[in-house]
Amino acid sequence: MLDYLLQIIPTIADGLKVTVSLFCIVWILSIPGGILMAMLRLSKLPLVDKLVDAFVYLMRGTPLMLQILFVYYALPIITDGAIQMDDATAAVLTFVLNYAAYLCEIFRGGIQSISRGQYEGAKVLGFTYSQTMRKIILPQMFKRVLPPLANETINLLKDTSLVYVLAMNDILRITKSIVQRDFDISAFLVAAIFYLIFTFILTNIFNYLERRFAVYED
């Protein structure tokens, strides 16, 4: 069995290219997207906050897999072919919109947890609104939202497995192909170990960040 596992590990590892690439791109894009939506939800712009609220409700209220299938399969039909995407583009777009909506709520809560006195103090110092957010509010917000941000980051890693429905060769799809070919479920164990290793790495990164910020606060 050990020889078989050593034989299939390189094949399953090929799926890391898709899994890790999707994870990194979505994580990098969804954070600024979430911050932007959070600020729009907190703005007093007519209708803008309501539209963002409706979008967040839609993305959080429907399954991510359904959203992926809609963007890739249904959208071209609805638009009569005017909007068509390859599998990678559809996956990235759907994941970014979905996770930006979830992060929006996390960031909104973090921003609202900061006292109004900080805004007033920044105003007295002559800071503009954008300077206040960039230099005072957002740095404090990130410290406060690290635990839920860590949870969403780990969820994103696991959710990348959903792209198998688009026939993208991620870890899960390659693993399923091996199981169907060899009639041996040992490949699932290898895939699980890969996910656990990455989860362990991400967990320790966020634990380190929390400890570092805690030291600065002390």
Protein backbone atom coordinates (compact mmCIF):
# COMPACT_ATOMS: atom_id res chain seq x y z
CA MET A 1 0.00 0.00 0.00
CA LEU A 2 2.86 2.37 0.85
CA ASP A 3 4.37 1.90 -2.60
CA TYR A 4 1.01 2.70 -4.17
CA LEU A 5 0.62 5.87 -2.09
CA LEU A 6 4.13 7.03 -3.00
CA GLN A 7 3.28 6.39 -6.63
CA ILE A 8 0.11 8.51 -6.68
CA ILE A 9 1.37 11.41 -4.54
CA PRO A 10 3.09 13.22 -7.47
CA THR A 11 -0.05 12.85 -9.59
CA ILE A 12 -2.30 14.30 -6.89
CA ALA A 13 0.27 17.02 -6.21
CA ASP A 14 -0.25 18.23 -9.78
CA GLY A 15 -3.66 19.42 -8.63
CA LEU A 16 -1.95 21.81 -6.22
CA LYS A 17 -1.30 24.19 -9.11
CA VAL A 18 -5.03 24.76 -9.60
CA THR A 19 -5.97 24.64 -5.91
CA VAL A 20 -3.22 26.98 -4.68
CA SER A 21 -3.53 29.39 -7.63
CA LEU A 22 -7.29 29.71 -7.17
CA PHE A 23 -6.91 30.13 -3.42
CA CYS A 24 -4.26 32.87 -3.70
CA ILE A 25 -6.02 34.84 -6.44
CA VAL A 26 -9.40 34.76 -4.69
CA TRP A 27 -7.94 35.65 -1.30
CA ILE A 28 -5.99 38.60 -2.70
CA LEU A 29 -8.97 39.98 -4.65
CA SER A 30 -11.77 39.29 -2.16
CA ILE A 31 -10.17 41.23 0.71
CA PRO A 32 -10.18 44.66 -1.03
CA GLY A 33 -13.57 43.75 -2.49
CA GLY A 34 -14.90 43.02 0.99
CA ILE A 35 -13.47 46.25 2.39
CA LEU A 36 -15.00 48.28 -0.44
CA MET A 37 -18.43 46.71 0.05
CA ALA A 38 -18.21 47.19 3.81
CA MET A 39 -17.49 50.89 3.38
CA LEU A 40 -20.31 51.23 0.85
CA ARG A 41 -22.71 49.53 3.26
CA LEU A 42 -21.71 51.98 5.96
CA SER A 43 -21.96 54.97 3.63
CA LYS A 44 -24.92 57.28 3.49
CA LEU A 45 -25.03 57.25 -0.31
CA PRO A 46 -28.64 56.97 -1.51
CA LEU A 47 -29.52 53.44 -2.64
CA VAL A 48 -25.87 52.33 -2.73
CA ASP A 49 -25.96 50.79 0.74
CA LYS A 50 -29.25 49.06 -0.11
CA LEU A 51 -27.88 47.62 -3.36
CA VAL A 52 -24.76 46.31 -1.63
CA ASP A 53 -26.93 44.89 1.16
CA ALA A 54 -29.07 43.05 -1.40
CA PHE A 55 -25.98 41.71 -3.18
CA VAL A 56 -24.47 40.44 0.08
CA TYR A 57 -27.77 38.79 1.00
CA LEU A 58 -27.93 37.10 -2.41
CA MET A 59 -24.37 35.76 -2.28
CA ARG A 60 -24.64 34.57 1.32
CA GLY A 61 -28.11 33.14 0.88
CA THR A 62 -27.37 30.82 -2.06
CA PRO A 63 -24.92 27.88 -2.28
CA LEU A 64 -21.52 28.62 -3.75
CA MET A 65 -21.77 25.62 -6.08
CA LEU A 66 -25.05 26.95 -7.47
CA GLN A 67 -23.39 30.30 -8.11
CA ILE A 68 -20.51 28.59 -9.95
CA LEU A 69 -22.90 26.62 -12.14
CA PHE A 70 -24.97 29.73 -12.83
CA VAL A 71 -21.99 31.83 -13.95
CA TYR A 72 -20.46 29.09 -16.10
CA TYR A 73 -23.53 27.41 -17.60
CA ALA A 74 -26.61 29.61 -17.15
CA LEU A 75 -25.15 33.07 -17.79
CA PRO A 76 -24.17 32.33 -21.42
CA ILE A 77 -27.68 30.99 -22.08
CA ILE A 78 -29.42 33.97 -20.46
CA THR A 79 -27.26 36.46 -22.37
CA ASP A 80 -27.53 34.49 -25.63
CA GLY A 81 -23.79 33.92 -25.66
CA ALA A 82 -22.86 37.56 -25.06
CA ILE A 83 -21.20 36.63 -21.76
CA GLN A 84 -19.07 33.50 -21.86
CA MET A 85 -16.11 32.58 -19.70
CA ASP A 86 -13.61 29.78 -19.53
CA ASP A 87 -13.69 27.57 -16.45
CA ALA A 88 -10.87 29.36 -14.62
CA THR A 89 -12.35 32.84 -15.13
CA ALA A 90 -15.81 31.69 -14.07
CA ALA A 91 -14.39 30.06 -10.95
CA VAL A 92 -12.31 33.08 -9.93
CA LEU A 93 -15.15 35.55 -10.55
CA THR A 94 -17.69 33.51 -8.60
CA PHE A 95 -15.37 32.84 -5.68
CA VAL A 96 -14.29 36.49 -5.44
CA LEU A 97 -17.88 37.76 -5.43
CA ASN A 98 -18.94 35.14 -2.89
CA TYR A 99 -16.07 35.63 -0.48
CA ALA A 100 -16.07 39.41 -0.83
CA ALA A 101 -19.70 39.30 0.35
CA TYR A 102 -18.80 37.21 3.40
CA LEU A 103 -15.76 39.32 4.21
CA CYS A 104 -17.88 42.44 3.81
CA GLU A 105 -19.88 41.48 6.89
CA ILE A 106 -16.75 40.67 8.86
CA PHE A 107 -15.08 43.96 7.95
CA ARG A 108 -18.27 45.94 8.53
CA GLY A 109 -18.51 44.56 12.05
CA GLY A 110 -14.85 45.35 12.66
CA ILE A 111 -15.23 48.94 11.46
CA GLN A 112 -18.37 49.47 13.54
CA SER A 113 -16.60 48.18 16.65
CA ILE A 114 -14.21 51.15 16.60
CA SER A 115 -15.39 54.10 18.67
CA ARG A 116 -16.56 57.31 17.05
CA GLY A 117 -13.98 59.17 19.11
CA GLN A 118 -11.27 57.89 16.80
CA TYR A 119 -12.98 59.52 13.82
CA GLU A 120 -13.42 62.78 15.72
CA GLY A 121 -9.79 62.77 16.84
CA ALA A 122 -8.62 62.22 13.26
CA LYS A 123 -10.85 65.08 12.09
CA VAL A 124 -9.30 67.40 14.67
CA LEU A 125 -5.85 66.44 13.35
CA GLY A 126 -6.95 67.44 9.85
CA PHE A 127 -7.20 63.94 8.39
CA THR A 128 -9.49 63.41 5.43
CA TYR A 129 -11.97 60.52 5.53
CA SER A 130 -9.76 58.35 3.31
CA GLN A 131 -6.69 59.11 5.47
CA THR A 132 -8.66 58.28 8.59
CA MET A 133 -9.74 54.94 7.19
CA ARG A 134 -6.32 54.04 5.80
CA LYS A 135 -4.14 55.12 8.72
CA ILE A 136 -6.36 54.69 11.77
CA ILE A 137 -9.53 52.65 11.27
CA LEU A 138 -8.52 49.83 8.90
CA PRO A 139 -5.32 48.83 10.78
CA GLN A 140 -7.32 48.48 14.00
CA MET A 141 -10.12 46.72 12.17
CA PHE A 142 -7.76 44.05 10.82
CA LYS A 143 -6.51 43.29 14.33
CA ARG A 144 -10.06 42.73 15.56
CA VAL A 145 -11.25 40.58 12.66
CA LEU A 146 -8.28 38.20 12.48
CA PRO A 147 -10.14 35.20 14.04
CA PRO A 148 -13.15 35.31 11.67
CA LEU A 149 -10.84 36.17 8.77
CA ALA A 150 -8.81 33.06 9.59
CA ASN A 151 -11.98 30.94 9.55
CA GLU A 152 -13.03 32.29 6.15
CA THR A 153 -9.53 31.74 4.77
CA ILE A 154 -9.60 28.08 5.79
CA ASN A 155 -13.13 27.75 4.39
CA LEU A 156 -11.84 29.17 1.10
CA LEU A 157 -9.12 26.54 0.96
CA LYS A 158 -11.68 23.76 1.36
CA ASP A 159 -14.20 25.37 -0.98
CA THR A 160 -11.69 25.35 -3.84
CA SER A 161 -12.60 21.67 -4.21
CA LEU A 162 -15.94 22.79 -5.69
CA VAL A 163 -14.27 23.64 -9.00
CA TYR A 164 -14.28 19.95 -9.87
CA VAL A 165 -17.80 20.58 -11.25
CA LEU A 166 -16.14 22.69 -13.96
CA ALA A 167 -13.75 19.83 -14.80
CA MET A 168 -10.77 21.80 -13.49
CA ASN A 169 -7.92 19.54 -12.46
CA ASP A 170 -7.72 20.47 -8.81
CA ILE A 171 -6.72 18.06 -6.04
CA LEU A 172 -10.21 16.60 -5.65
CA ARG A 173 -10.86 15.94 -9.34
CA ILE A 174 -7.49 14.27 -9.86
CA THR A 175 -8.06 12.18 -6.74
CA LYS A 176 -11.50 11.07 -7.93
CA SER A 177 -10.02 10.09 -11.29
CA ILE A 178 -7.39 7.95 -9.57
CA VAL A 179 -10.01 6.25 -7.38
CA GLN A 180 -12.22 5.50 -10.39
CA ARG A 181 -9.25 4.21 -12.37
CA ASP A 182 -7.68 2.01 -9.69
CA PHE A 183 -10.76 1.14 -7.60
CA ASP A 184 -8.77 2.10 -4.51
CA ILE A 185 -9.92 4.78 -2.07
CA SER A 186 -6.43 5.28 -0.63
CA ALA A 187 -6.05 8.33 -2.86
CA PHE A 188 -8.65 10.14 -0.75
CA LEU A 189 -6.30 9.76 2.24
CA VAL A 190 -3.50 11.48 0.32
CA ALA A 191 -5.82 14.33 -0.71
CA ALA A 192 -7.00 14.75 2.88
CA ILE A 193 -3.39 14.97 4.07
CA PHE A 194 -2.66 17.71 1.53
CA TYR A 195 -5.64 19.75 2.76
CA LEU A 196 -4.68 19.18 6.41
CA ILE A 197 -1.12 20.35 5.77
CA PHE A 198 -2.31 23.58 4.18
CA THR A 199 -4.87 24.11 6.94
CA PHE A 200 -2.12 23.61 9.53
CA ILE A 201 0.07 26.19 7.77
CA LEU A 202 -2.72 28.77 7.51
CA THR A 203 -3.79 28.24 11.12
CA ASN A 204 -0.27 28.83 12.38
CA ILE A 205 0.17 31.93 10.22
CA PHE A 206 -2.96 33.51 11.70
CA ASN A 207 -2.03 32.41 15.23
CA TYR A 208 1.33 34.13 14.75
CA LEU A 209 -0.36 37.31 13.53
CA GLU A 210 -2.74 37.32 16.50
CA ARG A 211 0.15 36.92 18.95
CA ARG A 212 2.14 39.65 17.21
CA PHE A 213 -0.74 42.13 17.30
CA ALA A 214 -1.41 41.21 20.94
CA VAL A 215 2.19 42.11 21.82
CA TYR A 216 1.83 45.50 20.12
CA GLU A 217 -1.40 46.18 22.02
CA ASP A 218 0.30 45.37 25.33
